Coordinates of C-alpha atoms and ligand atoms in Angstrom, one line a residue:
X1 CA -23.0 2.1 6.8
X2 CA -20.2 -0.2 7.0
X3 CA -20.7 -4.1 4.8
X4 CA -21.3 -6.7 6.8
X5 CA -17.8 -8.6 6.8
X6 CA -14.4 -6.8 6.4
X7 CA -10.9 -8.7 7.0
X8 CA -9.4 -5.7 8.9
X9 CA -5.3 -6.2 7.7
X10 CA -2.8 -4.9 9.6
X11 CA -2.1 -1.0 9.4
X12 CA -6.0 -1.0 8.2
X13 CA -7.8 2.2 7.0
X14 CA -10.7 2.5 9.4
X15 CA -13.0 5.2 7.3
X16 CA -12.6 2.8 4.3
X17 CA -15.4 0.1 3.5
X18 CA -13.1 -2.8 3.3
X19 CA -9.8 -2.2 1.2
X20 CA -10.3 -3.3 -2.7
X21 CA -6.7 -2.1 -3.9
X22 CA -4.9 -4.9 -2.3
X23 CA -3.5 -7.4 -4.9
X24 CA -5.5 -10.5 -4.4
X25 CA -2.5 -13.6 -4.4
X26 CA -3.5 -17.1 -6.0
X27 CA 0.0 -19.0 -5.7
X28 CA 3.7 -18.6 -6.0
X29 CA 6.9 -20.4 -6.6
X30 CA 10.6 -19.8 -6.6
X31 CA 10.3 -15.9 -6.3
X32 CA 7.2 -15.3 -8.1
X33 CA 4.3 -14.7 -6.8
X34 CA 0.7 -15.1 -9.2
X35 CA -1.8 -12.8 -8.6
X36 CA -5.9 -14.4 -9.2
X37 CA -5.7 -13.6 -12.8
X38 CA -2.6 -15.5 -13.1
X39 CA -0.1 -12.4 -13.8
X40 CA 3.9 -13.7 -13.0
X41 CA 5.1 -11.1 -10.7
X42 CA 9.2 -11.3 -8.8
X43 CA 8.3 -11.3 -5.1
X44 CA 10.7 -8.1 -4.1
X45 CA 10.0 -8.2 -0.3
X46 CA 10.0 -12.2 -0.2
X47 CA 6.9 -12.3 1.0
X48 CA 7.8 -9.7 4.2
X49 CA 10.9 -10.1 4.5
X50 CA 10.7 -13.8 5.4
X51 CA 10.6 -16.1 2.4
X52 CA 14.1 -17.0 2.2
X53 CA 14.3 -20.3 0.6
X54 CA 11.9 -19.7 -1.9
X55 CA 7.9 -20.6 -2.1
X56 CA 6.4 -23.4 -3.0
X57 CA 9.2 -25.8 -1.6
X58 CA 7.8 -29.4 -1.7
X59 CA 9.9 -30.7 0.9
X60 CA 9.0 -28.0 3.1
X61 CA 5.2 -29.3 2.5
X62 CA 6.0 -32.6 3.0
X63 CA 7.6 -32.0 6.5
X64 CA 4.7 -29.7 7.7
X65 CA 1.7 -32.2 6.4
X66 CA 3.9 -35.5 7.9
X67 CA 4.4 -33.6 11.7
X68 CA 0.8 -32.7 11.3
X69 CA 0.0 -36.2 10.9
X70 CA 2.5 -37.9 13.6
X71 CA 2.1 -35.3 16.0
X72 CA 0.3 -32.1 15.3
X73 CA 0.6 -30.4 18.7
X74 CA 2.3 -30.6 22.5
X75 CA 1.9 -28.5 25.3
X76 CA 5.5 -26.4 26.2
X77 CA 4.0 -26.2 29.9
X78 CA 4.0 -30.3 30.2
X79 CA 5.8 -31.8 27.4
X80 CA 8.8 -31.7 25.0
X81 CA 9.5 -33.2 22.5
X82 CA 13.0 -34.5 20.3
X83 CA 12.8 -32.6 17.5
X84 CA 12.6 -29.6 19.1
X85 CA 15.1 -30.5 21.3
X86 CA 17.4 -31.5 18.0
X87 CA 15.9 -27.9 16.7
X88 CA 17.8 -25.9 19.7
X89 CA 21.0 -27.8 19.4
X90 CA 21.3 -27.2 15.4
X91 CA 20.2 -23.1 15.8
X92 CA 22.7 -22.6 19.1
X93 CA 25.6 -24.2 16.9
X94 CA 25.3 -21.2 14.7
X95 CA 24.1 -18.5 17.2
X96 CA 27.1 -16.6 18.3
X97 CA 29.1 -16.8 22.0
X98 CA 27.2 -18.2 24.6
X99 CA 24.0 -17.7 23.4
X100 CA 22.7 -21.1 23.8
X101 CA 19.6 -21.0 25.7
X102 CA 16.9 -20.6 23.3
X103 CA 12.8 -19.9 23.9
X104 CA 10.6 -20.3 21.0
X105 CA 7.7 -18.1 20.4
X106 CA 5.3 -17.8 18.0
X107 CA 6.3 -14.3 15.9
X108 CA 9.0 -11.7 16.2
X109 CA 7.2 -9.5 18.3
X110 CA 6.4 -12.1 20.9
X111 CA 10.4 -13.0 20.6
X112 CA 11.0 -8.9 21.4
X113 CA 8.1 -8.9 24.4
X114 CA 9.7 -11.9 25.9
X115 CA 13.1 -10.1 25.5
X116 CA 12.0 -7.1 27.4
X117 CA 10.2 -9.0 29.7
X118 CA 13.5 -11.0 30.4
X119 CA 15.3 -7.9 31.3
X120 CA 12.7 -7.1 33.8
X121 CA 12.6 -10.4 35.1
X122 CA 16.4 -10.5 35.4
X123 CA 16.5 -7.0 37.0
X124 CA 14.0 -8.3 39.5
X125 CA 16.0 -11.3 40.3
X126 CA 19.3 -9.4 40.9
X127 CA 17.4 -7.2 43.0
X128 CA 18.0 -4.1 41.2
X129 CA 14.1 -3.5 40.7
X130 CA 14.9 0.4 39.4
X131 CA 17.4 -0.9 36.5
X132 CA 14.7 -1.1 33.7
X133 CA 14.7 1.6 31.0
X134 CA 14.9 0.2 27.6
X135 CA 17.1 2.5 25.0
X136 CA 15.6 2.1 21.7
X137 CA 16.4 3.8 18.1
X138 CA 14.3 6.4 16.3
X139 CA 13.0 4.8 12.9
X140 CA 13.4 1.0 14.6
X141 CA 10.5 -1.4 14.3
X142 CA 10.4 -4.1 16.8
X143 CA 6.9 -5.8 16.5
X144 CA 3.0 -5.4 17.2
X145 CA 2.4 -6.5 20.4
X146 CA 1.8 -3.6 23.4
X147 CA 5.4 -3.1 24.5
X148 CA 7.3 -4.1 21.2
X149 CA 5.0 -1.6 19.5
X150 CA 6.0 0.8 22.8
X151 CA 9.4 0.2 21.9
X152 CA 9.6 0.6 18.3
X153 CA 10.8 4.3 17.1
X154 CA 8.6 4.5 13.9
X155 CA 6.0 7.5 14.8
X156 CA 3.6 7.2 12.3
X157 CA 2.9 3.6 14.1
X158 CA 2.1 5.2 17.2
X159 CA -0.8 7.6 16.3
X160 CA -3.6 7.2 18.0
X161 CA -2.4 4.0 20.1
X162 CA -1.3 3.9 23.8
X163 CA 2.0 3.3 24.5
X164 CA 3.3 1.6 28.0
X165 CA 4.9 4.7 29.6
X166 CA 8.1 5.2 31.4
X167 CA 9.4 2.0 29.3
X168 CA 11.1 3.0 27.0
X169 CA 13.7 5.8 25.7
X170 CA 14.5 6.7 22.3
X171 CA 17.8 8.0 20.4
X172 CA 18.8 8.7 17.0
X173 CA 18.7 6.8 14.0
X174 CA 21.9 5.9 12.6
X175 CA 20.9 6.9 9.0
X176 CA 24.6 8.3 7.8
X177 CA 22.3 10.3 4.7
X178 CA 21.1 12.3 7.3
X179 CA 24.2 12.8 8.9
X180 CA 25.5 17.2 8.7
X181 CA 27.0 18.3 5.5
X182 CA 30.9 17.6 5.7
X183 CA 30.8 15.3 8.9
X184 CA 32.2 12.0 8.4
X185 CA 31.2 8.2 8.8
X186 CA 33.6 7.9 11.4
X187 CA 32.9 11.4 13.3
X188 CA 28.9 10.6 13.0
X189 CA 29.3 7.5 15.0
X190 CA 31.3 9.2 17.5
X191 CA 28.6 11.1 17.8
X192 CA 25.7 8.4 17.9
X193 CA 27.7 7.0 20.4
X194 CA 28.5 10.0 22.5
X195 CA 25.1 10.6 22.6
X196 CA 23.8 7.0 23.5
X197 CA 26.1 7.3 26.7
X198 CA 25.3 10.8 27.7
X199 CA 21.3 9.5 27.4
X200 CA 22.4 6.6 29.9
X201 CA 24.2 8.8 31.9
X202 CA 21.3 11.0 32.3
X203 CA 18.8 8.6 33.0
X204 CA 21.4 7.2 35.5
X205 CA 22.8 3.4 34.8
X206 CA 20.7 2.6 37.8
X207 CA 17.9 2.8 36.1
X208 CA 18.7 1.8 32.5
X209 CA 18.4 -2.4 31.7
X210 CA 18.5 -3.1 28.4
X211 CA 19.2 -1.7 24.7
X212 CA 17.2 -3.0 21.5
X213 CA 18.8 -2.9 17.9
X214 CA 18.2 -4.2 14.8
X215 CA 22.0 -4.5 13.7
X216 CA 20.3 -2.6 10.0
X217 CA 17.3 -1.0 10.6
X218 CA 14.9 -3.1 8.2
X219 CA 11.0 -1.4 8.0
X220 CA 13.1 1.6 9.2
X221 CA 14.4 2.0 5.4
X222 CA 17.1 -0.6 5.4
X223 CA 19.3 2.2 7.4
X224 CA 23.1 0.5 7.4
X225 CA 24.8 2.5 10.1
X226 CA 28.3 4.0 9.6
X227 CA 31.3 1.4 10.4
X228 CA 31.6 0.4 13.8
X229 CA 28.3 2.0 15.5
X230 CA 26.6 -1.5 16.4
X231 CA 30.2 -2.5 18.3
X232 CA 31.0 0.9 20.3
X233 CA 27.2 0.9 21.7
X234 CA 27.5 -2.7 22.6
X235 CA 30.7 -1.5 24.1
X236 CA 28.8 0.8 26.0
X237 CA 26.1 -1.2 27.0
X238 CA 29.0 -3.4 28.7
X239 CA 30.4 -0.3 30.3
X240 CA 27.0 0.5 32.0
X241 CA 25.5 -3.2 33.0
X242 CA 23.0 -2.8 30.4
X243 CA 21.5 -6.0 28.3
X244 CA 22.6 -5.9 24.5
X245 CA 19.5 -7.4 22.5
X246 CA 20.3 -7.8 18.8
X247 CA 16.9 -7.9 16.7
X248 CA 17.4 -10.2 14.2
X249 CA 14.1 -10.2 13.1
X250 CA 14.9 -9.4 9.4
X251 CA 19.0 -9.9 9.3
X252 CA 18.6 -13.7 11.0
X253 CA 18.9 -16.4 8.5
X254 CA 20.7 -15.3 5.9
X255 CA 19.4 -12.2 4.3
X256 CA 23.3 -10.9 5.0
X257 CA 25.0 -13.8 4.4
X258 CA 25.0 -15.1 7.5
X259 CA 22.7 -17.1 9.4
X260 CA 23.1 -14.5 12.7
X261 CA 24.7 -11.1 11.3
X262 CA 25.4 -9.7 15.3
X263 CA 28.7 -11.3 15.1
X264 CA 30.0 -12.0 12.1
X265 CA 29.1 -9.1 10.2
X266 CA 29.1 -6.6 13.0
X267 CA 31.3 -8.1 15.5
X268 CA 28.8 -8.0 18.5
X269 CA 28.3 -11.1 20.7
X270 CA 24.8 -9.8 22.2
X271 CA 23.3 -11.0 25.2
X272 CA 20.0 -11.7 23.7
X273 CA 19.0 -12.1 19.8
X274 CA 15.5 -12.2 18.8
X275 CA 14.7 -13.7 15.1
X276 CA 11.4 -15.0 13.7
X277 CA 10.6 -14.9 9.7
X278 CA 13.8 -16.7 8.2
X279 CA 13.6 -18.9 10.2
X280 CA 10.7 -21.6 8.9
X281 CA 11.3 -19.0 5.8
X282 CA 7.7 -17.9 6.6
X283 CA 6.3 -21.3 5.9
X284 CA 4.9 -21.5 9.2
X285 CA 5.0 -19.0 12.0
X286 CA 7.6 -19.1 14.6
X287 CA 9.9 -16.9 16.6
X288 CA 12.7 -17.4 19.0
X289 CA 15.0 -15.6 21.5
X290 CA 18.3 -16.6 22.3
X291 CA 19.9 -15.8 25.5
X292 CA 23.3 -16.5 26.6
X293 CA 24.3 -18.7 28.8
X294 CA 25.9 -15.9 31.7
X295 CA 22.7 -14.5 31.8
X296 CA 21.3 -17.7 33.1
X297 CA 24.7 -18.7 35.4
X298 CA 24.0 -15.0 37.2
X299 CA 20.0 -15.7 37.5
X300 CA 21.2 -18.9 39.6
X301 CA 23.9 -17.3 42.0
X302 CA 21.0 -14.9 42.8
X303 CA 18.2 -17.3 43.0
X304 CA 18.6 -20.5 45.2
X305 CA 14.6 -21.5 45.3
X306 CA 12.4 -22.3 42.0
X307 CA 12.0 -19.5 40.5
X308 CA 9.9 -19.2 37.1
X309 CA 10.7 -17.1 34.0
X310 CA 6.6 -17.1 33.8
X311 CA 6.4 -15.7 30.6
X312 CA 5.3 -18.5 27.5
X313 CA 2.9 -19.3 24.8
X314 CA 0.5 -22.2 24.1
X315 CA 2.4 -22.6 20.9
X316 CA 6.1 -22.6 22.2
X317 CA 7.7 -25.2 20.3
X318 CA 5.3 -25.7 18.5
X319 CA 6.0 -29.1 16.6
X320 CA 4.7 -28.0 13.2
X321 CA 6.7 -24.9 13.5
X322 CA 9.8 -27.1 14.3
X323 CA 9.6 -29.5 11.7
X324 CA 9.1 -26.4 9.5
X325 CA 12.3 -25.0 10.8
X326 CA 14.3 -28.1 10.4
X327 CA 13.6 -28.4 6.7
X328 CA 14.2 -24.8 6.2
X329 CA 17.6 -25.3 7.5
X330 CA 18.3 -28.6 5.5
X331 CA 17.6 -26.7 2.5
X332 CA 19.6 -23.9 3.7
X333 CA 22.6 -26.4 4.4
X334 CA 22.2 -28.5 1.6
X335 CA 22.2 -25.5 -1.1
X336 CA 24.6 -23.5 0.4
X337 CA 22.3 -20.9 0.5
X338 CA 24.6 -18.3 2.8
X339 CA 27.3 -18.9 0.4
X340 CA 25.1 -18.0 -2.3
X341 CA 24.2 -14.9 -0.9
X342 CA 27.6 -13.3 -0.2
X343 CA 28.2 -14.3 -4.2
X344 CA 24.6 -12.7 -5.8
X345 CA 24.9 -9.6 -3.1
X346 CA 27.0 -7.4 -4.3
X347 CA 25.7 -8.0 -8.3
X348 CA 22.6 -7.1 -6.4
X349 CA 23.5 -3.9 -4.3
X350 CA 25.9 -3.1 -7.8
X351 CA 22.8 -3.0 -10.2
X352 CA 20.6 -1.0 -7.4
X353 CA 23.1 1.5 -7.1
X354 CA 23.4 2.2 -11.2
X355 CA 20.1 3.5 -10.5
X356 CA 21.6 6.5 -8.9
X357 CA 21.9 7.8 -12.1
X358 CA 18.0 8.6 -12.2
X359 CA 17.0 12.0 -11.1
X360 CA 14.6 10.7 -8.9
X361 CA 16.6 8.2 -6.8
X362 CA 18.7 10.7 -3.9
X363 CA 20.2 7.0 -2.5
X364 CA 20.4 3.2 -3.1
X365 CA 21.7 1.7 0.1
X366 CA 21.6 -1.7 1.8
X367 CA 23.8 -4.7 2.6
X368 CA 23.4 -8.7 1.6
X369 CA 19.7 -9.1 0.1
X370 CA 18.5 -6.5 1.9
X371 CA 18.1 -2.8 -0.4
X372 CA 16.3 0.4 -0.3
X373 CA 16.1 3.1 -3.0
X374 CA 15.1 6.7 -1.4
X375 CA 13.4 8.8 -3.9
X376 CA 12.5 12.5 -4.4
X377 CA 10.7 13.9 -7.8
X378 CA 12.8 16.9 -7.1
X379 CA 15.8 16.1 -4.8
X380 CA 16.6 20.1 -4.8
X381 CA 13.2 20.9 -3.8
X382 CA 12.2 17.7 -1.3
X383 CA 8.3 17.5 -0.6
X384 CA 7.3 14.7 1.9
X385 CA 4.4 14.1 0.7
X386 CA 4.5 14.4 -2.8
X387 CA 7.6 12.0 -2.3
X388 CA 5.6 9.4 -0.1
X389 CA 3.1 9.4 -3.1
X390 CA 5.7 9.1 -5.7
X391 CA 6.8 5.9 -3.9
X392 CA 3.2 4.1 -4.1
X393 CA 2.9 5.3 -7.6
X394 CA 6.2 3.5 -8.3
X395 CA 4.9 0.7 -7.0
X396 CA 1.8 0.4 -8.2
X397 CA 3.4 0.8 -11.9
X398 CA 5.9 -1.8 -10.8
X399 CA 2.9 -4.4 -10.1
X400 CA 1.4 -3.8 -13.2
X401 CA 4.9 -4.4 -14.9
X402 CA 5.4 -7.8 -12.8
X403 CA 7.4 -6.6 -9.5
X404 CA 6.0 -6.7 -5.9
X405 CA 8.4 -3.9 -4.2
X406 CA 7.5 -2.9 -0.5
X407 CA 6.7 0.9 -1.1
X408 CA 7.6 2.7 2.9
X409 CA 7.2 6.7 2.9
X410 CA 9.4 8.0 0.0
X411 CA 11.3 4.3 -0.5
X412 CA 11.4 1.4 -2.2
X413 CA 12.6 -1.5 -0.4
X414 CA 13.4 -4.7 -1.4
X415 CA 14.5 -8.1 0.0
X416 CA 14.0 -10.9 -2.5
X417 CA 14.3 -14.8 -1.6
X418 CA 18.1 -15.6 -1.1
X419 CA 17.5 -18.0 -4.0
X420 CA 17.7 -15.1 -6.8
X421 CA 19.9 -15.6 -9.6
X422 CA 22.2 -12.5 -11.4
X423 CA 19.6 -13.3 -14.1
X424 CA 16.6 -12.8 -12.1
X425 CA 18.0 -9.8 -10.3
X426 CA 18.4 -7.9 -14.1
X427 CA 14.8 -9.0 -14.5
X428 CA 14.2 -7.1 -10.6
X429 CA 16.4 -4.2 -11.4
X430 CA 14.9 -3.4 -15.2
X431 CA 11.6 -3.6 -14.2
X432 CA 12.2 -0.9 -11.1
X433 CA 14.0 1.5 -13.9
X434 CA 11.3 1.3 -15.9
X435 CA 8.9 1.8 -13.1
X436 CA 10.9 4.5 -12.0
X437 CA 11.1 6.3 -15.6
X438 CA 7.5 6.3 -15.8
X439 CA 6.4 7.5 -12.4
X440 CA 8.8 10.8 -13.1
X441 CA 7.7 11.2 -16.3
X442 CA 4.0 10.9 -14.9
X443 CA 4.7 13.6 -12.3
X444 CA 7.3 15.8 -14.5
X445 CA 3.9 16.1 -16.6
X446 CA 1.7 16.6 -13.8
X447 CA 4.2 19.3 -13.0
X448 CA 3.9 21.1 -15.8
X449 CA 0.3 21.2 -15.5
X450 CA -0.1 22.3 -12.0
X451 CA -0.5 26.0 -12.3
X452 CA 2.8 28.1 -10.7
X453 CA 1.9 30.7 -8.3
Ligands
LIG1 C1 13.2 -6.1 13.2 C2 11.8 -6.6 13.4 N1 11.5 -7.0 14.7 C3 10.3 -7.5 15.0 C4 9.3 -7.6 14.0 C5 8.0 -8.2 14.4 O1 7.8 -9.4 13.9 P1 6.4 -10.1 13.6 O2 5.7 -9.3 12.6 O3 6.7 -11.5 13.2 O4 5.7 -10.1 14.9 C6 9.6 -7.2 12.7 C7 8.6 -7.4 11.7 O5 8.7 -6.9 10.6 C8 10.8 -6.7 12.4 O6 11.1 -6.3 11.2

């Protein structure tokens, strides 16, 4: 018999009674996090990915409790309001090109539905009902809802769950460790690439709308594709009349050093970017989508009667979730936070790498704040499951040791606050050698125990 109450969590064991393992958070502040019993642990994952400006920001609190207090909700169906008004202004004069028309929703996979949904509705409006496949990567995670989750490319997500059919089509994942022995960065691109415009050839371009991409695959395993992949398949997206949407979920607001990577980092001007996280710095949930402004221009020469985008949420806009978002930038502005990144990242990426010299890591890999260690116990002699465990144990040593790292099949990942110092990320990286030491040593013993046959 099941107990009477049980928070179910996302990804939740059903055959377990309610899941006891989970580390039971009291407080945090800076990048420590303090678990009930009041143990100081360095928040790896910033929370999930989102915590960029730190926790426990008064100033942040301040503007959340003062909105709540002058105005604490309107409706987006019959009322807007200045600040978010202010809001769109402020995020469009960083977004890149033309993508100035900006919908706020209330996570990132309602900002990836409403993406999808656009392309639909756009492809409906231009009177090319047919043109709606969506071309999405292996190993990409794009949200939680029915057609992000149909959309994503991570398998193990989709056991046992229904999927939307005839949506969606997947390629490879741009993972260059994976790539054939002796090929190059630049020949497995042309390969990705080759293959992501056969795919659309073979579907027909008739029938193919839009393409989804995290510009580095983040829950994926922090996968940084070989040098110009993201601009030769927005290339080919133009090539083929097919919608470019950039997830910038994870890479938005900083994490790379940049408060929208597509461009500046990648050189892609999409015609859509989705971000959420960063962007109230998880303070508060939100999510938006930015879409460019041609988009919009072409919707109009096709459409000359009202027609309605009717897609929304009751919390659009939602005025907490704005005044979260402007302090989260103020901070952002005020302490130079992107410039701070590009100066800590590569100390960061530097001191993860030096752990290459550990038999158990096969690759440290990643770009800005962003990081992911792949590990074997016996890189000659890979076993996937005794190298998914290896990764939990790793973890679980590096709680007790005062890390939170975000354990993900045979990886560690990490993406701490962009407030970390050099000093703090020795403290990161000497606690994840340690942790590392002792899981191998722990399974090089159990190793020599388990009888050979
Ligand atoms: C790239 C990417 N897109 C979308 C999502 C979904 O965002 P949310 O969990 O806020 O719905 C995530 C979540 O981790 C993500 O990493």
């Amino acid at each position: 018999m099941t107990s009477a109450t049980e928070l179910v969590y996302p990804w939740h064991d059903v055959t377990t009674d309610g899941d006891d393992s989970k580390m039971i958070l009291s407080k945090a502040e800076g990048i420590y996090a303090f678990d009930r019993d009041g143990n100081k642990l360095i928040d790896g994952p910033a929370g999930m990915w989102c915590v960029n400006v730190g926790h426990g920001r008064r100033e942040m609190a301040d503007a959340i409790a003062n909105q709540v207090l002058a105005l604490p909700y309107a409706s987006p169906w019959y009322f807007g309001t200045d600040e978010a008004n202010r809001l769109t202004e402020r995020l469009t004069s960083y977004s890149p090109g033309d993508l100035n028309h900006v919908f706020y929703t209330t996570c990132g996979s309602t900002a990836v539905d409403s993406a999808i949904r656009f392309v639909f509705f756009y492809n409906n409006c231009r009177n090319l009902p047919d043109k709606k496949t969506i071309i999405a990567r292996r190993g990409g995670y794009h949200g939680s809802t029915f057609l992000s989750a149909t959309i994503s490319g991570k398998s193990a997500d989709k056991d046992l769950m229904d999927m939307a059919e005839g949506v969606v089509h997947h390629v490879s994942m741009p993972k260059p460790l994976d790539r054939p022995e002796g090929m190059s960065l630049d020949e497995f691109r042309d390969q990705l690439v080759d293959e992501f415009e056969q795919t659309i050839l073979d579907l027909g371009p008739e029938t193919v709308g839009g393409y989804i991409a995290e510009p580095i695959l983040a829950s994926g395993g922090v996968v940084v594709p070989p040098p110009g992949y993201n601009a030769a398949m927005h290339a080919v997206c133009r090539k083929y009349d097919v919608l470019y949407i950039s997830d910038e979920v994870v890479t938005g607001f900083g994490r790379l050093g940049e408060m929208f990577a597509s461009e500046s980092v990648f050189d892609v001007v999409p015609d859509m970017i989705t971000t959420a996280k960063g962007i109230t710095s998880g303070y508060i949930p939100m999510g938006a989508l930015f879409i460019s402004n041609r988009l919009f221009e072409e919707l109009r020469e096709h459409r000359a009667d009202a027609t309605y985008f009717s897609n929304g949420f009751t919390y659009s806009g939602h005025p907490v979730a704005v005044a979260a978002a402007h302090t989260n930038l103020d901070i952002m502005e005020r302490e130079s936070l992107l410039a701070h990144v590009r100066e800590v990242a590569p100390y960061f990426q530097q001191r993860l790498a030096e752990l290459v010299e550990l038999d158990c890591v096969v690759e440290a890999r990643g770009e800005g704040l962003m990081a992911c260690l792949q590990c074997s116990v016996n890189p000659a002699n890979p076993d996937v499951d005794r190298d998914y465990a290896f990764a939990a144990e790793v973890d679980k040593i590096a709680q007790a040791k005062g890390l939170i790292l975000r354990p993900f099949e045979d990886m560690c990942i990490l993406s701490p606050p962009l407030i970390i110092t050099t000093e703090q990320i020795d403290d990161l990286v000497g606690i994840l050698h340690a942790s590392l030491v002792e899981a191998h040593r722990r399974e090089s013993v159990s190793d020599r125990r388990t009888p050979q046959t």
